[in-house]
């Protein structure tokens, strides 16, 4: 039983990482495309984050996680994603200021904003959205 659970957990982690990489690729690719097409950097970052997050949410929901989510849990997750979106856009904008003279400003600011949003998302999801589940483990 334990070996089967370890195998299942390892499978879930691998799938979660694959989904994350694809979601991040959608995010960065969209942002890069929009900016090179002349879109405003803030709007490009908003759209790219939303598209990458939507992909990751639905892919994780159907590929890895199952079960029905309560309306309260969905609302809490929406609030978390909204907070992460706001944080992502602000950090991306602020990171471009000191990075303006670097060759890869767009990529570096994306990495910094993505890392910030991922960290915030993890903290809020684990400490708030799924807090009652975590206390029983």
Coordinates of N, CA and C in Angstrom, one line a residue:
X1 N 0.8 -1.2 0.0 CA 0.0 0.0 0.0 C 0.9 1.3 0.0
X2 N 1.9 1.3 0.8 CA 2.8 2.5 0.9 C 3.5 2.7 -0.4
X3 N 4.0 1.6 -1.0 CA 4.7 1.7 -2.3 C 3.8 2.3 -3.4
X4 N 2.6 1.8 -3.4 CA 1.6 2.3 -4.4 C 1.3 3.8 -4.2
X5 N 1.2 4.2 -2.9 CA 0.9 5.6 -2.6 C 2.1 6.5 -3.0
X6 N 3.3 6.0 -2.7 CA 4.5 6.8 -3.1 C 4.6 6.9 -4.6
X7 N 4.3 5.8 -5.3 CA 4.3 5.8 -6.8 C 3.2 6.8 -7.3
X8 N 2.1 6.8 -6.7 CA 1.0 7.7 -7.1 C 1.4 9.2 -6.8
X9 N 2.0 9.4 -5.7 CA 2.4 10.8 -5.4 C 3.5 11.3 -6.3
X10 N 4.5 10.4 -6.6 CA 5.5 10.8 -7.6 C 4.9 11.1 -8.9
X11 N 4.0 10.3 -9.4 CA 3.3 10.5 -10.7 C 2.6 11.9 -10.6
X12 N 1.9 12.2 -9.6 CA 1.2 13.5 -9.4 C 2.2 14.7 -9.5
X13 N 3.4 14.5 -8.8 CA 4.4 15.6 -8.8 C 4.9 15.8 -10.2
X14 N 5.2 14.7 -10.9 CA 5.7 14.8 -12.3 C 4.7 15.5 -13.2
X15 N 3.5 15.1 -13.1 CA 2.4 15.7 -13.9 C 2.2 17.1 -13.6
X16 N 2.2 17.4 -12.3 CA 2.1 18.8 -11.8 C 3.2 19.7 -12.4
X17 N 4.4 19.2 -12.4 CA 5.6 19.9 -12.9 C 5.4 20.1 -14.4
X18 N 5.0 19.1 -15.1 CA 4.8 19.2 -16.6 C 3.7 20.3 -16.9
X19 N 2.6 20.2 -16.2 CA 1.6 21.2 -16.4 C 2.1 22.6 -16.1
X20 N 2.9 22.7 -15.0 CA 3.5 24.0 -14.6 C 4.4 24.6 -15.7
X21 N 5.2 23.7 -16.3 CA 6.1 24.2 -17.3 C 5.3 24.6 -18.6
X22 N 4.3 23.8 -18.9 CA 3.5 24.2 -20.1 C 2.8 25.5 -19.8
X23 N 2.2 25.7 -18.6 CA 1.5 26.9 -18.2 C 2.4 28.1 -18.2
X24 N 3.6 27.9 -17.7 CA 4.6 29.0 -17.7 C 5.0 29.3 -19.1
X25 N 5.2 28.3 -20.0 CA 5.5 28.6 -21.4 C 4.4 29.4 -22.1
X26 N 3.2 29.0 -21.8 CA 2.0 29.8 -22.4 C 2.1 31.2 -21.9
X27 N 2.3 31.4 -20.6 CA 2.4 32.7 -20.0 C 3.5 33.5 -20.6
X28 N 4.7 33.1 -20.6 CA 5.8 33.8 -21.2 C 5.7 34.0 -22.7
X29 N 5.3 33.0 -23.4 CA 5.1 33.1 -24.8 C 4.1 34.1 -25.2
X30 N 3.0 34.2 -24.5 CA 1.9 35.1 -24.7 C 2.4 36.6 -24.4
X31 N 3.1 36.7 -23.3 CA 3.6 38.0 -22.9 C 4.6 38.5 -24.0
X32 N 5.5 37.7 -24.4 CA 6.5 38.0 -25.4 C 5.9 38.4 -26.7
X33 N 4.9 37.6 -27.1 CA 4.2 37.9 -28.4 C 3.5 39.2 -28.3
X34 N 2.8 39.4 -27.3 CA 2.0 40.7 -27.2 C 2.9 41.9 -27.1
X35 N 4.0 41.8 -26.4 CA 4.9 43.0 -26.3 C 5.6 43.2 -27.6
X36 N 6.0 42.2 -28.3 CA 6.7 42.4 -29.6 C 5.7 42.8 -30.6
X37 N 4.4 42.6 -30.4 CA 3.4 43.1 -31.3 C 2.9 44.5 -31.0
X38 N 3.6 45.1 -30.0 CA 3.3 46.5 -29.6 C 2.3 46.7 -28.5
X39 N 1.9 45.7 -27.8 CA 0.9 45.8 -26.7 C 1.6 46.5 -25.5
X40 N 0.8 47.1 -24.7 CA 1.3 47.7 -23.5 C 1.9 46.6 -22.6
X41 N 3.0 46.8 -21.9 CA 3.6 45.8 -21.1 C 2.7 45.3 -20.0
X42 N 2.0 46.2 -19.3 CA 1.1 45.8 -18.2 C 0.0 45.0 -18.7
X43 N -0.6 45.4 -19.8 CA -1.7 44.6 -20.4 C -1.3 43.2 -20.8
X44 N -0.1 43.2 -21.5 CA 0.5 42.0 -21.9 C 0.7 41.0 -20.8
X45 N 1.2 41.5 -19.7 CA 1.5 40.7 -18.5 C 0.2 40.2 -17.9
X46 N -0.8 41.0 -17.8 CA -2.1 40.6 -17.3 C -2.7 39.5 -18.1
X47 N -2.7 39.7 -19.4 CA -3.3 38.7 -20.3 C -2.5 37.4 -20.2
X48 N -1.2 37.5 -20.3 CA -0.4 36.3 -20.3 C -0.5 35.5 -19.0
X49 N -0.6 36.2 -17.8 CA -0.7 35.5 -16.5 C -2.1 34.8 -16.5
X50 N -3.1 35.5 -16.9 CA -4.5 34.9 -16.9 C -4.5 33.6 -17.8
X51 N -4.0 33.7 -19.0 CA -4.0 32.5 -19.9 C -3.2 31.3 -19.3
X52 N -2.0 31.6 -18.8 CA -1.1 30.6 -18.2 C -1.8 30.0 -17.0
X53 N -2.4 30.8 -16.2 CA -3.1 30.3 -14.9 C -4.3 29.5 -15.3
X54 N -5.1 29.9 -16.2 CA -6.3 29.2 -16.6 C -5.9 27.8 -17.1
X55 N -4.9 27.8 -18.0 CA -4.4 26.5 -18.5 C -4.0 25.6 -17.3
X56 N -3.2 26.1 -16.4 CA -2.7 25.3 -15.3 C -3.8 24.8 -14.4
X57 N -4.7 25.7 -14.1 CA -5.8 25.4 -13.2 C -6.6 24.2 -13.8
X58 N -7.1 24.3 -15.1 CA -7.9 23.3 -15.7 C -7.1 22.0 -15.9
X59 N -5.9 22.1 -16.4 CA -5.1 20.9 -16.6 C -4.9 20.2 -15.3
X60 N -4.5 20.9 -14.3 CA -4.3 20.2 -13.0 C -5.6 19.6 -12.5
X61 N -6.7 20.3 -12.7 CA -8.0 19.8 -12.2 C -8.4 18.5 -12.9
X62 N -8.2 18.5 -14.2 CA -8.6 17.3 -14.9 C -7.6 16.2 -14.9
X63 N -6.3 16.5 -14.9 CA -5.2 15.5 -15.1 C -4.8 15.0 -13.7
X64 N -4.7 15.8 -12.7 CA -4.1 15.4 -11.4 C -5.1 15.3 -10.3
X65 N -5.8 16.4 -10.1 CA -6.8 16.5 -8.9 C -8.2 16.1 -9.4
X66 N -9.0 15.6 -8.5 CA -10.3 15.3 -8.9 C -11.2 15.7 -7.7
X67 N -12.5 15.6 -7.9 CA -13.4 15.9 -6.9 C -14.1 17.2 -7.1
X68 N -15.2 17.4 -6.5 CA -16.0 18.6 -6.6 C -15.5 19.6 -5.6
X69 N -15.3 20.9 -6.0 CA -14.9 21.9 -5.1 C -16.2 22.7 -4.7
X70 N -16.2 23.1 -3.4 CA -17.4 23.8 -2.9 C -17.3 25.2 -3.5
X71 N -18.5 25.9 -3.4 CA -18.6 27.3 -3.9 C -17.6 28.2 -3.1
X72 N -17.5 27.9 -1.8 CA -16.7 28.7 -0.9 C -15.2 28.5 -1.3
X73 N -14.8 27.3 -1.6 CA -13.4 27.0 -2.0 C -13.1 27.7 -3.4
X74 N -14.1 27.6 -4.3 CA -13.9 28.2 -5.6 C -13.7 29.8 -5.4
X75 N -14.5 30.4 -4.6 CA -14.4 31.8 -4.3 C -13.1 32.2 -3.7
X76 N -12.7 31.4 -2.7 CA -11.4 31.6 -2.1 C -10.2 31.5 -3.1
X77 N -10.3 30.5 -4.0 CA -9.3 30.3 -5.0 C -9.3 31.5 -6.0
X78 N -10.5 32.0 -6.3 CA -10.6 33.1 -7.2 C -9.9 34.4 -6.6
X79 N -10.1 34.6 -5.3 CA -9.5 35.7 -4.6 C -8.0 35.5 -4.6
X80 N -7.5 34.3 -4.3 CA -6.1 34.1 -4.4 C -5.5 34.4 -5.7
X81 N -6.1 33.9 -6.8 CA -5.6 34.1 -8.1 C -5.7 35.6 -8.5
X82 N -6.7 36.3 -8.0 CA -6.8 37.8 -8.3 C -5.6 38.5 -7.6
X83 N -5.4 38.1 -6.3 CA -4.3 38.7 -5.6 C -2.9 38.4 -6.3
X84 N -2.8 37.2 -6.8 CA -1.5 36.8 -7.5 C -1.4 37.6 -8.8
X85 N -2.5 37.8 -9.5 CA -2.5 38.6 -10.7 C -2.0 40.0 -10.4
X86 N -2.6 40.6 -9.4 CA -2.2 42.0 -9.1 C -0.7 42.1 -8.7
X87 N -0.3 41.1 -7.9 CA 1.1 41.1 -7.5 C 2.0 40.9 -8.7
X88 N 1.6 40.0 -9.6 CA 2.4 39.7 -10.8 C 2.7 40.9 -11.6
X89 N 1.6 41.6 -11.9 CA 1.7 42.8 -12.7 C 2.5 43.9 -12.0
X90 N 2.3 44.1 -10.8 CA 3.1 45.2 -10.0 C 4.6 44.8 -10.0
X91 N 4.9 43.6 -9.6 CA 6.3 43.2 -9.5 C 6.9 43.2 -10.9
X92 N 6.2 42.8 -11.9 CA 6.8 42.9 -13.3 C 7.1 44.3 -13.7
X93 N 6.2 45.2 -13.4 CA 6.5 46.6 -13.7 C 7.6 47.2 -12.9
X94 N 7.7 46.9 -11.6 CA 8.7 47.4 -10.7 C 10.1 46.8 -11.0
X95 N 10.1 45.5 -11.4 CA 11.3 44.8 -11.7 C 12.0 45.4 -13.0
X96 N 11.2 45.9 -13.9 CA 11.7 46.5 -15.1 C 12.5 47.8 -14.9
X97 N 12.3 48.5 -13.8 CA 13.0 49.7 -13.5 C 14.5 49.5 -13.4
X98 N 14.9 48.7 -12.4 CA 16.4 48.5 -12.2 C 17.0 47.6 -13.3
X99 N 16.1 46.9 -14.1 CA 16.6 46.0 -15.1 C 16.6 46.6 -16.5
X100 N 16.2 47.9 -16.6 CA 16.1 48.6 -17.9 C 17.3 48.5 -18.8
X101 N 18.5 48.5 -18.2 CA 19.7 48.5 -19.0 C 20.2 47.1 -19.3
X102 N 19.5 46.1 -18.8 CA 19.9 44.7 -19.1 C 19.4 44.3 -20.5
X103 N 20.1 43.3 -21.1 CA 19.6 42.9 -22.4 C 18.3 42.1 -22.4
X104 N 18.1 41.3 -21.3 CA 16.9 40.5 -21.2 C 16.0 41.0 -20.2
X105 N 15.7 42.2 -20.2 CA 14.8 42.8 -19.2 C 13.4 42.1 -19.1
X106 N 12.8 41.9 -20.3 CA 11.5 41.3 -20.3 C 11.5 39.9 -19.7
X107 N 12.5 39.1 -20.0 CA 12.6 37.7 -19.5 C 12.8 37.8 -18.0
X108 N 13.8 38.6 -17.6 CA 14.2 38.7 -16.1 C 13.0 39.2 -15.3
X109 N 12.3 40.2 -15.8 CA 11.2 40.7 -15.0 C 10.1 39.7 -14.9
X110 N 9.9 38.9 -16.0 CA 8.9 37.8 -16.0 C 9.3 36.8 -14.9
X111 N 10.5 36.4 -14.9 CA 11.0 35.3 -13.9 C 10.7 35.8 -12.5
X112 N 11.1 37.1 -12.2 CA 10.9 37.6 -10.9 C 9.5 37.7 -10.5
X113 N 8.6 38.2 -11.4 CA 7.2 38.3 -11.1 C 6.5 36.9 -11.0
X114 N 7.0 36.0 -11.8 CA 6.4 34.6 -11.8 C 6.8 33.9 -10.5
X115 N 8.0 34.1 -10.1 CA 8.5 33.5 -8.8 C 7.7 34.1 -7.6
X116 N 7.5 35.4 -7.7 CA 6.8 36.1 -6.6 C 5.3 35.5 -6.5
X117 N 4.7 35.5 -7.7 CA 3.3 35.0 -7.8 C 3.2 33.5 -7.3
X118 N 4.1 32.7 -7.8 CA 4.1 31.3 -7.4 C 4.2 31.1 -5.9
X119 N 5.1 31.9 -5.3 CA 5.3 31.8 -3.8 C 4.0 32.3 -3.1
X120 N 3.5 33.4 -3.5 CA 2.3 34.0 -2.9 C 1.1 33.0 -3.1
X121 N 1.0 32.4 -4.2 CA -0.1 31.4 -4.5 C 0.0 30.2 -3.6
X122 N 1.2 29.7 -3.5 CA 1.5 28.6 -2.6 C 1.1 28.9 -1.1
X123 N 1.6 30.0 -0.7 CA 1.3 30.4 0.7 C -0.2 30.6 1.0
X124 N -0.9 31.3 0.1 CA -2.3 31.6 0.3 C -3.1 30.3 0.1
X125 N -2.8 29.5 -0.8 CA -3.5 28.2 -1.0 C -3.4 27.3 0.2
X126 N -2.1 27.2 0.6 CA -1.9 26.2 1.7 C -2.3 26.7 3.1
X127 N -2.2 28.0 3.3 CA -2.5 28.5 4.6 C -4.0 29.1 4.7
X128 N -4.6 29.3 3.6 CA -6.0 29.8 3.7 C -7.0 28.9 3.0
X129 N -6.8 28.7 1.7 CA -7.8 27.9 0.9 C -7.9 26.5 1.4
X130 N -6.8 25.8 1.6 CA -6.8 24.4 2.0 C -6.4 24.3 3.5
X131 N -6.5 25.3 4.3 CA -6.0 25.3 5.7 C -6.7 24.2 6.5
X132 N -8.0 23.9 6.3 CA -8.6 22.9 7.1 C -8.1 21.5 6.7
X133 N -7.8 21.3 5.5 CA -7.3 20.0 5.0 C -5.9 19.8 5.6
X134 N -5.1 20.9 5.6 CA -3.7 20.7 6.1 C -3.6 20.4 7.6
X135 N -4.5 20.9 8.4 CA -4.5 20.6 9.8 C -4.7 19.2 10.2
X136 N -5.4 18.5 9.3 CA -5.7 17.1 9.6 C -4.6 16.1 9.1
X137 N -3.6 16.6 8.5 CA -2.5 15.8 8.0 C -1.4 15.7 8.9

